[in-house]
Short mmCIF file of C-alpha atoms in Angstrom, two decimals:
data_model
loop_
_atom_site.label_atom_id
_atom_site.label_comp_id
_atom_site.label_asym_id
_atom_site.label_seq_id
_atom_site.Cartn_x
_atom_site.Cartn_y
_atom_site.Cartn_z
CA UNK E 227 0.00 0.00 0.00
CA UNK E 228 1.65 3.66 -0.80
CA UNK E 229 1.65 5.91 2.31
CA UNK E 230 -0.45 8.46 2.52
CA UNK E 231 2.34 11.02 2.65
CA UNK E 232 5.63 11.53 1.04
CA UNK E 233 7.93 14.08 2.62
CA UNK E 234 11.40 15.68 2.57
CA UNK E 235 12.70 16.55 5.81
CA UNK E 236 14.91 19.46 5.85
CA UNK E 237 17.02 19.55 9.23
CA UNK E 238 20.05 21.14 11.40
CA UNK E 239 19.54 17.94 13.59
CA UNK E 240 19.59 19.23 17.24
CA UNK E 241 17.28 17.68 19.90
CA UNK E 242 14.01 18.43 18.77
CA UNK E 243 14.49 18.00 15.43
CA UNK E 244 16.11 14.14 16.24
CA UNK E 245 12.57 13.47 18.08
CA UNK E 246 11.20 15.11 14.96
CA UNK E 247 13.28 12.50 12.52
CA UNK E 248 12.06 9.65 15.24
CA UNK E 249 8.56 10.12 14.94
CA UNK E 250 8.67 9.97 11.28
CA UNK E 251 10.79 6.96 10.67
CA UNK E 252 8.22 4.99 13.39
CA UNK E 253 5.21 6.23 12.08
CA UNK E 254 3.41 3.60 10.27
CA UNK E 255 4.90 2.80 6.67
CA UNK E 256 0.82 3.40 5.14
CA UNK E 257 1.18 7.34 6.93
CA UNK E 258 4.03 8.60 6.04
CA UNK E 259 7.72 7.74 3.63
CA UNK E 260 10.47 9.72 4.04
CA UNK E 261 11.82 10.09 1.21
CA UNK E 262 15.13 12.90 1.48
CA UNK E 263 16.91 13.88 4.24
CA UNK E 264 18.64 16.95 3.18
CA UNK E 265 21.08 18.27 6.09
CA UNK E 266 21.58 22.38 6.59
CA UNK E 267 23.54 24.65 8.36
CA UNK E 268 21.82 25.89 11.80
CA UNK E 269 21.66 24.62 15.54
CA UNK E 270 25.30 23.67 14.42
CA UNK E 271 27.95 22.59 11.44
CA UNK E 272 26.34 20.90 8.34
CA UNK E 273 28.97 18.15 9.22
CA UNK E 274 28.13 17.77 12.86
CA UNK E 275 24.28 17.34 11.65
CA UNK E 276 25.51 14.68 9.52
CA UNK E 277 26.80 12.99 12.06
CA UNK E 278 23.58 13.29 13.71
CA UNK E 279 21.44 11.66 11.49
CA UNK E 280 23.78 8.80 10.57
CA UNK E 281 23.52 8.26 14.51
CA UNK E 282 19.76 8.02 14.32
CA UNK E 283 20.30 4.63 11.65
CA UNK E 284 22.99 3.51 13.93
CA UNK E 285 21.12 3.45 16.94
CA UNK E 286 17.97 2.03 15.27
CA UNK E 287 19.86 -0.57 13.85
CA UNK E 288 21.08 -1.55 17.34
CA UNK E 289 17.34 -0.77 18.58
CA UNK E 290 15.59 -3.42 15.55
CA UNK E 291 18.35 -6.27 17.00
CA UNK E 292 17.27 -5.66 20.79
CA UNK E 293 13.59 -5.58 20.00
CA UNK E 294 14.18 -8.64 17.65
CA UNK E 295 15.99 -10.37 20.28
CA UNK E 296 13.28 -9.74 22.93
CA UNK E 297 10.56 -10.74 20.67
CA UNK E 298 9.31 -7.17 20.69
CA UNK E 299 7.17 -5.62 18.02
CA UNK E 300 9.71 -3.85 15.76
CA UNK E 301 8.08 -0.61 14.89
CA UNK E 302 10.04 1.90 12.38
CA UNK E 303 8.69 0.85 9.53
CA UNK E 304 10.01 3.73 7.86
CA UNK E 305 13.04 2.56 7.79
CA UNK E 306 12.10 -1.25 7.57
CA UNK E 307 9.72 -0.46 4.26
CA UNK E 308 11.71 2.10 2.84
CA UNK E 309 15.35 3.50 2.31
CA UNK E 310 15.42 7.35 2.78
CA UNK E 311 17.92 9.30 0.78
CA UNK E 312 20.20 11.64 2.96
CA UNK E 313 21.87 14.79 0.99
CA UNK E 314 24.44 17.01 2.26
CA UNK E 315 23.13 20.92 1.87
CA UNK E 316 23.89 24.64 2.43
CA UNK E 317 27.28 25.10 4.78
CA UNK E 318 25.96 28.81 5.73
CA UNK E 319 22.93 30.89 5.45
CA UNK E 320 22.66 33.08 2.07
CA UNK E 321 23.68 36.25 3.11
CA UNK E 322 25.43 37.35 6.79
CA UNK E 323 27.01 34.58 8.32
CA UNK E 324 26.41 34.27 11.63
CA UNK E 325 27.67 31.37 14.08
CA UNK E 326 25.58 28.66 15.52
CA UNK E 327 24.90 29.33 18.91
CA UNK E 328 25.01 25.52 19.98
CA UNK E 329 21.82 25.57 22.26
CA UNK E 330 21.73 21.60 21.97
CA UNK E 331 25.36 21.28 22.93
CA UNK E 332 28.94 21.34 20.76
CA UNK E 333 27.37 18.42 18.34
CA UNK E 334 24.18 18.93 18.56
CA UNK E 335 22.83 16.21 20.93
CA UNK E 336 23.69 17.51 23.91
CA UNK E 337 27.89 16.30 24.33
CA UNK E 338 26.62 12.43 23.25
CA UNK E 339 29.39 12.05 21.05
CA UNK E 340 31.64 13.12 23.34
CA UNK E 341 30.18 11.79 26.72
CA UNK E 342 29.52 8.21 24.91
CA UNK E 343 31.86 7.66 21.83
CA UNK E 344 31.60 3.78 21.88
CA UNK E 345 27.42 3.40 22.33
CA UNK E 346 25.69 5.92 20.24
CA UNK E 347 28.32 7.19 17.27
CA UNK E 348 29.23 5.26 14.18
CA UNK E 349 32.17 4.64 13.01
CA UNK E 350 33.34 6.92 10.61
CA UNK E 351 33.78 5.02 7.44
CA UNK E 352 30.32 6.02 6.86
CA UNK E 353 31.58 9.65 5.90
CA UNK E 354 33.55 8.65 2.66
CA UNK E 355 29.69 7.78 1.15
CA UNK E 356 28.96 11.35 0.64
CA UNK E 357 32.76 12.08 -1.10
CA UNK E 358 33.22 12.31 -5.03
CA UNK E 359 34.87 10.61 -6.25
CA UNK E 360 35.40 7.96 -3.62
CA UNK E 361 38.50 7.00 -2.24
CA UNK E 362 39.12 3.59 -2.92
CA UNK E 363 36.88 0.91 -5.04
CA UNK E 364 35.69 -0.92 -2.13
CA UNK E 365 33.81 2.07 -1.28
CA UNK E 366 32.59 2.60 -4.62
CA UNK E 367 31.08 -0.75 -4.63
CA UNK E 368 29.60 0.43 -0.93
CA UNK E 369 27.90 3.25 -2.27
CA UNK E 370 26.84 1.50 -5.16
CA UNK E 371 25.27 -1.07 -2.93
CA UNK E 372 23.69 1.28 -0.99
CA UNK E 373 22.12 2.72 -3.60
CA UNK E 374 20.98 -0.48 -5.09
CA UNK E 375 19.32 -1.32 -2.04
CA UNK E 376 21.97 -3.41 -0.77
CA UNK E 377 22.83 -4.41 2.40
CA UNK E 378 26.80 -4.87 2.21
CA UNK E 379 28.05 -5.51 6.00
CA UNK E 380 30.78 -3.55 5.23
CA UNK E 381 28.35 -0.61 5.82
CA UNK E 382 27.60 0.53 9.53
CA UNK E 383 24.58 2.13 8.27
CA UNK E 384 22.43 0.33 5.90
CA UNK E 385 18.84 1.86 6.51
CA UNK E 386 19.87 5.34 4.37
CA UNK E 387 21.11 6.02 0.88
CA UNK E 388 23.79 8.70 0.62
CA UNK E 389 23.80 11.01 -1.63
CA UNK E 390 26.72 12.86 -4.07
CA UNK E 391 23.93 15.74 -5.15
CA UNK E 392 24.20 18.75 -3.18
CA UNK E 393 20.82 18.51 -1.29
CA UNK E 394 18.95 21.21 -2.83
CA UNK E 395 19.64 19.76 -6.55
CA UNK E 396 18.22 16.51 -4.51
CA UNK E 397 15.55 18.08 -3.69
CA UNK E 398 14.35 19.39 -7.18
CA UNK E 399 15.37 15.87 -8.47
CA UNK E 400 12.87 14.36 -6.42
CA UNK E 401 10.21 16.89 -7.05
CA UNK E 402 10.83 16.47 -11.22
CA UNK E 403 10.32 12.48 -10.79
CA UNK E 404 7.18 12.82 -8.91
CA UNK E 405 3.51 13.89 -9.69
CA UNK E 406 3.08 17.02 -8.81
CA UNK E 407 1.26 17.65 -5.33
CA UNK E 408 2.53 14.28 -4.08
CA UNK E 409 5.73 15.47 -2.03
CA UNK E 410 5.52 17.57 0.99
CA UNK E 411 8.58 19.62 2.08
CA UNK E 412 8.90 19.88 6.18
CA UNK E 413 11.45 22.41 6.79
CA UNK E 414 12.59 22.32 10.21
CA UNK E 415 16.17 24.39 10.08
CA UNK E 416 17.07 27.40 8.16
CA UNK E 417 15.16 27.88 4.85
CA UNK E 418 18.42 27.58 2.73
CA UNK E 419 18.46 24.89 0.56
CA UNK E 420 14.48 25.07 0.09
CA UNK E 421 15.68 28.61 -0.71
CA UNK E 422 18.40 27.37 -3.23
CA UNK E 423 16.17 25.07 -5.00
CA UNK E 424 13.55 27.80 -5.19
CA UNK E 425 16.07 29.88 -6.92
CA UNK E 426 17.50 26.79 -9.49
CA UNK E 427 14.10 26.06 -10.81
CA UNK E 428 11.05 27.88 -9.48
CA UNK E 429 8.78 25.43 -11.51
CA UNK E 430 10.19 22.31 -10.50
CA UNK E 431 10.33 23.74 -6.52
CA UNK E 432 6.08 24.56 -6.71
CA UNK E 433 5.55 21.29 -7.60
CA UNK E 434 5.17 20.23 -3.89
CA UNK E 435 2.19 19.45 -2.02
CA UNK E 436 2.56 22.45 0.46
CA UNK E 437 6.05 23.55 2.72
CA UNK E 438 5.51 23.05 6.24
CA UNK E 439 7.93 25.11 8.04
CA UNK E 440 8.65 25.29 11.85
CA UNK E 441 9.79 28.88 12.18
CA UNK E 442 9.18 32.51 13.27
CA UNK E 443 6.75 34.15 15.61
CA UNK E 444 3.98 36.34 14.42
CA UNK E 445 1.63 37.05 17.15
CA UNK E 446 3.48 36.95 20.59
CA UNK E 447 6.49 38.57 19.10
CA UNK E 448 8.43 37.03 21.39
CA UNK E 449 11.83 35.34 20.17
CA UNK E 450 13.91 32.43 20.78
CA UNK E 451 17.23 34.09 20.00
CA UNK E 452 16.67 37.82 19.68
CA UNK E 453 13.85 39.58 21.97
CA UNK E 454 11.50 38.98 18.34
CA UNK E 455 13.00 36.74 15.89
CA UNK E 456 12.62 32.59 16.15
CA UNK E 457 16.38 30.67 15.85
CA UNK E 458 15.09 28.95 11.87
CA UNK E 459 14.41 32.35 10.60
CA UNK E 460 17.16 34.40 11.92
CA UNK E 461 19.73 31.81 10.87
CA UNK E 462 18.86 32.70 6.93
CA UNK E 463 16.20 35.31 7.26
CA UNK E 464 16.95 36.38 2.98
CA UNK E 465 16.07 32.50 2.59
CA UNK E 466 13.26 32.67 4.66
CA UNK E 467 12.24 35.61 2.73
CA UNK E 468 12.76 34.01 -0.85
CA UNK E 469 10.61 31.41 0.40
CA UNK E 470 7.50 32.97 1.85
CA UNK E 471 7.42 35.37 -1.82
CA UNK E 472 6.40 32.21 -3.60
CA UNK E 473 3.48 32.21 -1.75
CA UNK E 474 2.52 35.70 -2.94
CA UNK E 475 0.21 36.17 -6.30
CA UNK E 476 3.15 38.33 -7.24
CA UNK E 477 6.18 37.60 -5.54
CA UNK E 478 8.33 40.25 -6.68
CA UNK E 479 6.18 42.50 -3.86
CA UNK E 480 7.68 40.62 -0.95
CA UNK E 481 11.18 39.68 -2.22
CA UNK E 482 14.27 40.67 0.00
CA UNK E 483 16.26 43.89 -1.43
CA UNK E 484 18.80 43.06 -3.61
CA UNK E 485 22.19 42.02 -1.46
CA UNK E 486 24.90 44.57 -1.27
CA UNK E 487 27.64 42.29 -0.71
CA UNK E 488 29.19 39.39 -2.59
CA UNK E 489 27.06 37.14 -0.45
CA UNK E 490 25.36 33.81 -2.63
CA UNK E 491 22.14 35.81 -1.83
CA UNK E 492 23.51 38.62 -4.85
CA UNK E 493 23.89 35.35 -7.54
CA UNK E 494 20.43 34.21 -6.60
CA UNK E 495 18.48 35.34 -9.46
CA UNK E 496 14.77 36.88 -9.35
CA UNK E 497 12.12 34.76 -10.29
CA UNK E 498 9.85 34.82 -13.17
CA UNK E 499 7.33 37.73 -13.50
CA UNK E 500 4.08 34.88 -14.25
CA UNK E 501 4.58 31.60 -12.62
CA UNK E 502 1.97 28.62 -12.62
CA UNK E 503 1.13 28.20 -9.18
CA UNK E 504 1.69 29.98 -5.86
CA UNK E 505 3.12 27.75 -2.86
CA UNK E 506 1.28 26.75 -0.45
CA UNK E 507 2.58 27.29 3.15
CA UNK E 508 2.11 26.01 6.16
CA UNK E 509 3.84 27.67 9.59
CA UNK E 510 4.47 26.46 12.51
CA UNK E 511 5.84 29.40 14.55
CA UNK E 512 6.29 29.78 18.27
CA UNK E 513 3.01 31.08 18.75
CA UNK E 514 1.91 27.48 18.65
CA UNK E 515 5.11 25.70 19.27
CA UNK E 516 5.90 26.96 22.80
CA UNK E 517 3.06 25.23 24.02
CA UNK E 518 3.71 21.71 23.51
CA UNK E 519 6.38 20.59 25.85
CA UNK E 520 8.33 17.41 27.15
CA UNK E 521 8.68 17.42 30.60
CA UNK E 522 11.35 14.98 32.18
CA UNK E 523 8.76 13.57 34.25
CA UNK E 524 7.31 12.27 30.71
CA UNK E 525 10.77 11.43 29.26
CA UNK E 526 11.24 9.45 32.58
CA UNK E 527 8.28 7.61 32.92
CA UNK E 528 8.20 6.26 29.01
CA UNK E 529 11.81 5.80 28.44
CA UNK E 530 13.73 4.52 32.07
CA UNK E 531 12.39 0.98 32.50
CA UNK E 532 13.21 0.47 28.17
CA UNK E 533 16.50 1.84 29.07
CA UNK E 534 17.12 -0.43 31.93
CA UNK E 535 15.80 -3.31 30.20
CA UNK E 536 18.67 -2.39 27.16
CA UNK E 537 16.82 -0.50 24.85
CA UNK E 538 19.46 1.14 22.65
CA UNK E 539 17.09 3.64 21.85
CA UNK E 540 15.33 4.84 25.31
CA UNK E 541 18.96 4.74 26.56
CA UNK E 542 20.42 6.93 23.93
CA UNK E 543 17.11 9.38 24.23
CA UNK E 544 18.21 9.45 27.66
CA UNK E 545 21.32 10.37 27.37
CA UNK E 546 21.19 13.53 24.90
CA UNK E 547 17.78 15.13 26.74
CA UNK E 548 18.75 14.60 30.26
CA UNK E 549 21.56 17.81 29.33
CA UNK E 550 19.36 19.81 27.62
CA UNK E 551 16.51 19.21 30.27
CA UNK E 552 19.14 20.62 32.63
CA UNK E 553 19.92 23.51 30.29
CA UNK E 554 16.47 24.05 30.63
CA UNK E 555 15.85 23.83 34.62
CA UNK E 556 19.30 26.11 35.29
CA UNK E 557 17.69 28.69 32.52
CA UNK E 558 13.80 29.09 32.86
CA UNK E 559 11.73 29.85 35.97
CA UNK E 560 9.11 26.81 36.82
CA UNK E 561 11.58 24.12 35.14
CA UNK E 562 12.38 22.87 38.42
CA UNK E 563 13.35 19.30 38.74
CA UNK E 564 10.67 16.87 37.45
CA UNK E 565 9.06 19.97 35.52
CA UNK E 566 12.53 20.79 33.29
CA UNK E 567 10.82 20.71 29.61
CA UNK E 568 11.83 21.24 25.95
CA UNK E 569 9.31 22.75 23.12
CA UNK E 570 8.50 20.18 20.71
CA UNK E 571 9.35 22.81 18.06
CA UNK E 572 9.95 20.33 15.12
CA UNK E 573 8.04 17.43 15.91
CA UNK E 574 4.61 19.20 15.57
CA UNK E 575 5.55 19.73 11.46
CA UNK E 576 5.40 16.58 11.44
CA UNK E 577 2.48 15.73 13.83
CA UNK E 578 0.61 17.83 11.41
CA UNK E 579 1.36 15.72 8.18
CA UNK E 580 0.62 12.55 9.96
CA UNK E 581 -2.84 13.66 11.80
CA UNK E 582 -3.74 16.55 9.26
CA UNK E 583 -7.15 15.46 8.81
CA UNK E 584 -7.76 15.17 12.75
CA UNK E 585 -10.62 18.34 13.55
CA UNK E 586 -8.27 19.87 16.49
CA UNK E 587 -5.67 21.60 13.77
CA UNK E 588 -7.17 25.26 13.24
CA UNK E 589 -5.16 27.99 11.23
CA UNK E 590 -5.56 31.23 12.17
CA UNK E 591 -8.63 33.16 11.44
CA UNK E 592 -6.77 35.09 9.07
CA UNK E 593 -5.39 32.68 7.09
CA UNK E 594 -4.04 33.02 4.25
CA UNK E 595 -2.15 35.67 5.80
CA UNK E 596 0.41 38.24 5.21
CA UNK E 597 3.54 37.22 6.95
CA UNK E 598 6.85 38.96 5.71
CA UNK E 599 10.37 38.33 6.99
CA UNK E 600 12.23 41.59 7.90
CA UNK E 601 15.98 40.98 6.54
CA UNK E 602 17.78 44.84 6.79
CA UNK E 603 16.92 45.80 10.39
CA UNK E 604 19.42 46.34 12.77
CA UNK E 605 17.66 44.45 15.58
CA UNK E 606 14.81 42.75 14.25
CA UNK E 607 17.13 40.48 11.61
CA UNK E 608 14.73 37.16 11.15
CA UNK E 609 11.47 39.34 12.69
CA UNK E 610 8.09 37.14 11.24
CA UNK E 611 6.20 40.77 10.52
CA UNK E 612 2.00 40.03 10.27
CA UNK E 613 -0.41 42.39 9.91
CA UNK E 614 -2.58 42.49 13.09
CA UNK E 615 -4.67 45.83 12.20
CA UNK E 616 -8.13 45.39 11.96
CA UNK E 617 -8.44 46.34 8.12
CA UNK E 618 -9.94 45.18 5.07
CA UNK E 619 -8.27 43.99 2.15
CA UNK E 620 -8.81 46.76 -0.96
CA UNK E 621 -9.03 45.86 -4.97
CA UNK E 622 -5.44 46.39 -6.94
CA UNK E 623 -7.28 50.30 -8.00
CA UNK E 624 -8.65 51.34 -4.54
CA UNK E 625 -7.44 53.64 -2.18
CA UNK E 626 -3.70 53.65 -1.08
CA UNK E 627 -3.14 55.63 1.69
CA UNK E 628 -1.92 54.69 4.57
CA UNK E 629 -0.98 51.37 3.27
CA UNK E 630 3.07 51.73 2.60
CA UNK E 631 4.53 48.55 1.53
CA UNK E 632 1.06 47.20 -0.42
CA UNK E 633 0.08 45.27 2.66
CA UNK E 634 -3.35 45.57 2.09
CA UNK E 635 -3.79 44.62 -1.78
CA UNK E 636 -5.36 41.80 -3.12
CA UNK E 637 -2.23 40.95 -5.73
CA UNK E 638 0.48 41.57 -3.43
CA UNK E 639 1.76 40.49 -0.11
CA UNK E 640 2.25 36.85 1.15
CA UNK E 641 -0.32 34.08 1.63
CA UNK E 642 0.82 31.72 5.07
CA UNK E 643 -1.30 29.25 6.48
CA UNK E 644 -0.31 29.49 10.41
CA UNK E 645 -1.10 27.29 12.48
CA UNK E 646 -2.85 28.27 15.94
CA UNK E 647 -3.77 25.22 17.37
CA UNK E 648 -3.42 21.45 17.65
CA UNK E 649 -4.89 17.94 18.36
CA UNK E 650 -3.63 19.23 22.06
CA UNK E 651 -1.24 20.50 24.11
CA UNK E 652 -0.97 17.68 26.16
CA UNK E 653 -1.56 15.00 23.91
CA UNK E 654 1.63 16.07 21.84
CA UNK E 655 4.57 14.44 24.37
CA UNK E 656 2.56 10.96 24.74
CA UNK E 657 1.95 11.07 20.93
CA UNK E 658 5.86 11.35 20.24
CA UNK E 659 6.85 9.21 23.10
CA UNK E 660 4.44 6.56 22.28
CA UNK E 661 5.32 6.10 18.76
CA UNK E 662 8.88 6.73 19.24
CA UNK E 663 9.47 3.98 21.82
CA UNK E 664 6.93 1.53 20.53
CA UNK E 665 4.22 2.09 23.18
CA UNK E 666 1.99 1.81 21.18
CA UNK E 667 2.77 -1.51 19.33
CA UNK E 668 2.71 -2.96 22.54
#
């Protein structure tokens, strides 16, 4: 049977977006196929997220021999029923560089790589998949394998397919070779390569189902890294931009000025004056995000008795929240003990393409709405800008004033389905935990 959805994940794996990559490989094999990983810059190094995600296959390689061995339903049928791709992306953001602030630790995960070398990290043979040409024929015949659908033992990670595409060429490979409207692109990192792809072939990039983006925050204005911008958005804010225009009926009105610099945001060119479609976009920004939290109470109660029985995976989930549920308690009032949480920023993008249909999702009353990323200011880089005045929208001929910037017009500005509220706030951490851990196979 062919899933119901087909998706590219776009990711800076840190913690959340790990869960994120979780819940998607367990979901069931008839909900959802991931088809791409493609890696970005953001929470830290494209080559440290790398890393990352080859750790996920490694450790749910190890976790499909425990549950085998303990008779245990095996769950992850997404990587049991199907061989994701995994492409190497955008090194930094398209304009400004800025330095990842390492919120989830030096690699990402909280110090696991360093803290526990021999449990949870592969070896690194795996990295000479994604080099061209590669080193030796051995390997060659390794990545050929791979590809194939092989399952050489040489290989320390056989549930992925690397790539030699730069991910955003991946991307628009995948899109060209499908129907249109049958691939959904989750972005849950910096907007670059979706950005890049955008830019390569417009066309080709619109023929996606709909982008669902974790990023920005609209109505709370209140930020993640700056006082108003959300980390995904500030980390490429011109990409972000670039993006979100493709929504508009005429994208041209919303584009980011023209760079000033060298940067690879000045050899991006503009797009087309008439293109076929607009995008259709689909944000999941703090506003909603914030909400939905793991508690290490929750983390505690569904993972510690699988870890102490030898589940790879509930120990290795232990190991890289249990520091960031500490960052958490030493930096936020009412994260005391027990009640230290992390936002389940990324997971809910892709809660929402696995329950879309499910009554409790509600966009904003608004929606389509005008959301524009603010790119020049001095201290609102990354700033998601709605339009919260109470006025109506006017024809393309009517009256003007007091309406700088076209926000009011019916062929200008963007169109952004946000999201405002879920299946439930509380039901998010047992849905995750539950279908990461197998609880639910039980």
């Amino acid at each position: 049977m062919a899933p119901k959805n087909r998706v590219i994940i776009d990711t800076d794996p840190g913690v959340d977006d790990v869960l994120a990559i979780l819940y998607a490989l367990a979901s069931k094999s008839s909900d959802l196929e991931v088809v791409l990983l493609s890696l970005t810059h953001g929470n830290v190094d494209v080559r440290s997220c790398l890393r990352n995600v080859v750790a996920v296959f490694h450790v749910l390689e190890k976790e499909l021999a425990w549950r085998r061995e303990k008779n245990l339903p095996e769950g992850f049928e997404g990587i049991r029923h199907f061989k994701p791709i995994v492409a190497i992306g955008a090194e930094e953001p398209l304009q400004d560089q800025i330095e990842s602030d390492f919120f989830h630790g030096i690699d990402g995960l909280g110090g696991i790589h360093a803290s526990h070398p021999h449990h949870f990290t592969p070896e690194e043979e795996w990295a000479h998949l994604f080099e061209e040409p590669p080193p030796n024929p051995d390997l060659t015949r390794l990545a050929e394998s791979t590809s194939a659908g092989g399952t050489d033992l040489q290989n320390p990670t056989q549930s992925f397919t690397p790539s030699l595409l730069p991910a955003h060429q991946e991307i628009l490979r995948i899109l060209r070779e499908n129907e249109p409207d049958t691939i959904t692109l989750v972005s849950i990192g910096p907007l670059t390569n979706f950005a890049l792809a955008a830019a390569e072939d417009p066309e080709t990039f619109l023929r996606c189902k709909e982008v669902v983006s974790m990023g920005g925050t609209v109505v709370d204005l209140v930020g993640n890294v700056t006082p108003v911008a959300e980390f995904n958005v500030y980390a490429d804010p011109y990409a972000a931009a670039r993006v979100y225009a493709l929504t508009s009926p005429n994208p041209a009105s919303t584009m980011p000025p023209p760079a000033k610099t060298d940067a690879p945001s000045a050899r991006l060119p503009p797009y087309p004056a008439s293109l076929s479609r607009t995008l259709n976009l689909r944000l999941m920004a703090l506003d909603l995000t914030e909400h939905h939290m793991l508690s290490r109470r929750q983390l505690t109660q569904a993972a510690s008795e699988l870890a102490a029985a030898g589940s790879p995976l509930a120990q290795w989930m232990m190991s890289f929240m249990t520091p960031m549920l500490d960052k958490m308690e030493r930096l936020h009032l009412g994260h005391e003990g027990d009640g230290a949480a992390l936002a389940l920023h990324d997971p809910m993008c892709l809660w929402w393409v696995t329950s879309q249909t499910h009554p409790g999702w509600v966009a904003s009353e608004k929606s389509p709405e005008d959301v524009r990323i603010e790119t020049q200011g001095q201290w609102t880089r990354g700033m998601t800008v709605g339009d919260r005045r109470a006025r109506r929208r006017r024809g393309s001929d009517g009256e003007r004033s007091y309406d700088r910037d076209n926000w009011l017009g019916n062929l200008s500005g963007n169109r952004v389905y946000r999201m405002v509220k879920s299946p439930g706030v509380d039901l998010a951490a047992v849905e995750f935990l539950d279908t990461i851990l197998g609880v639910k196979d039980k």
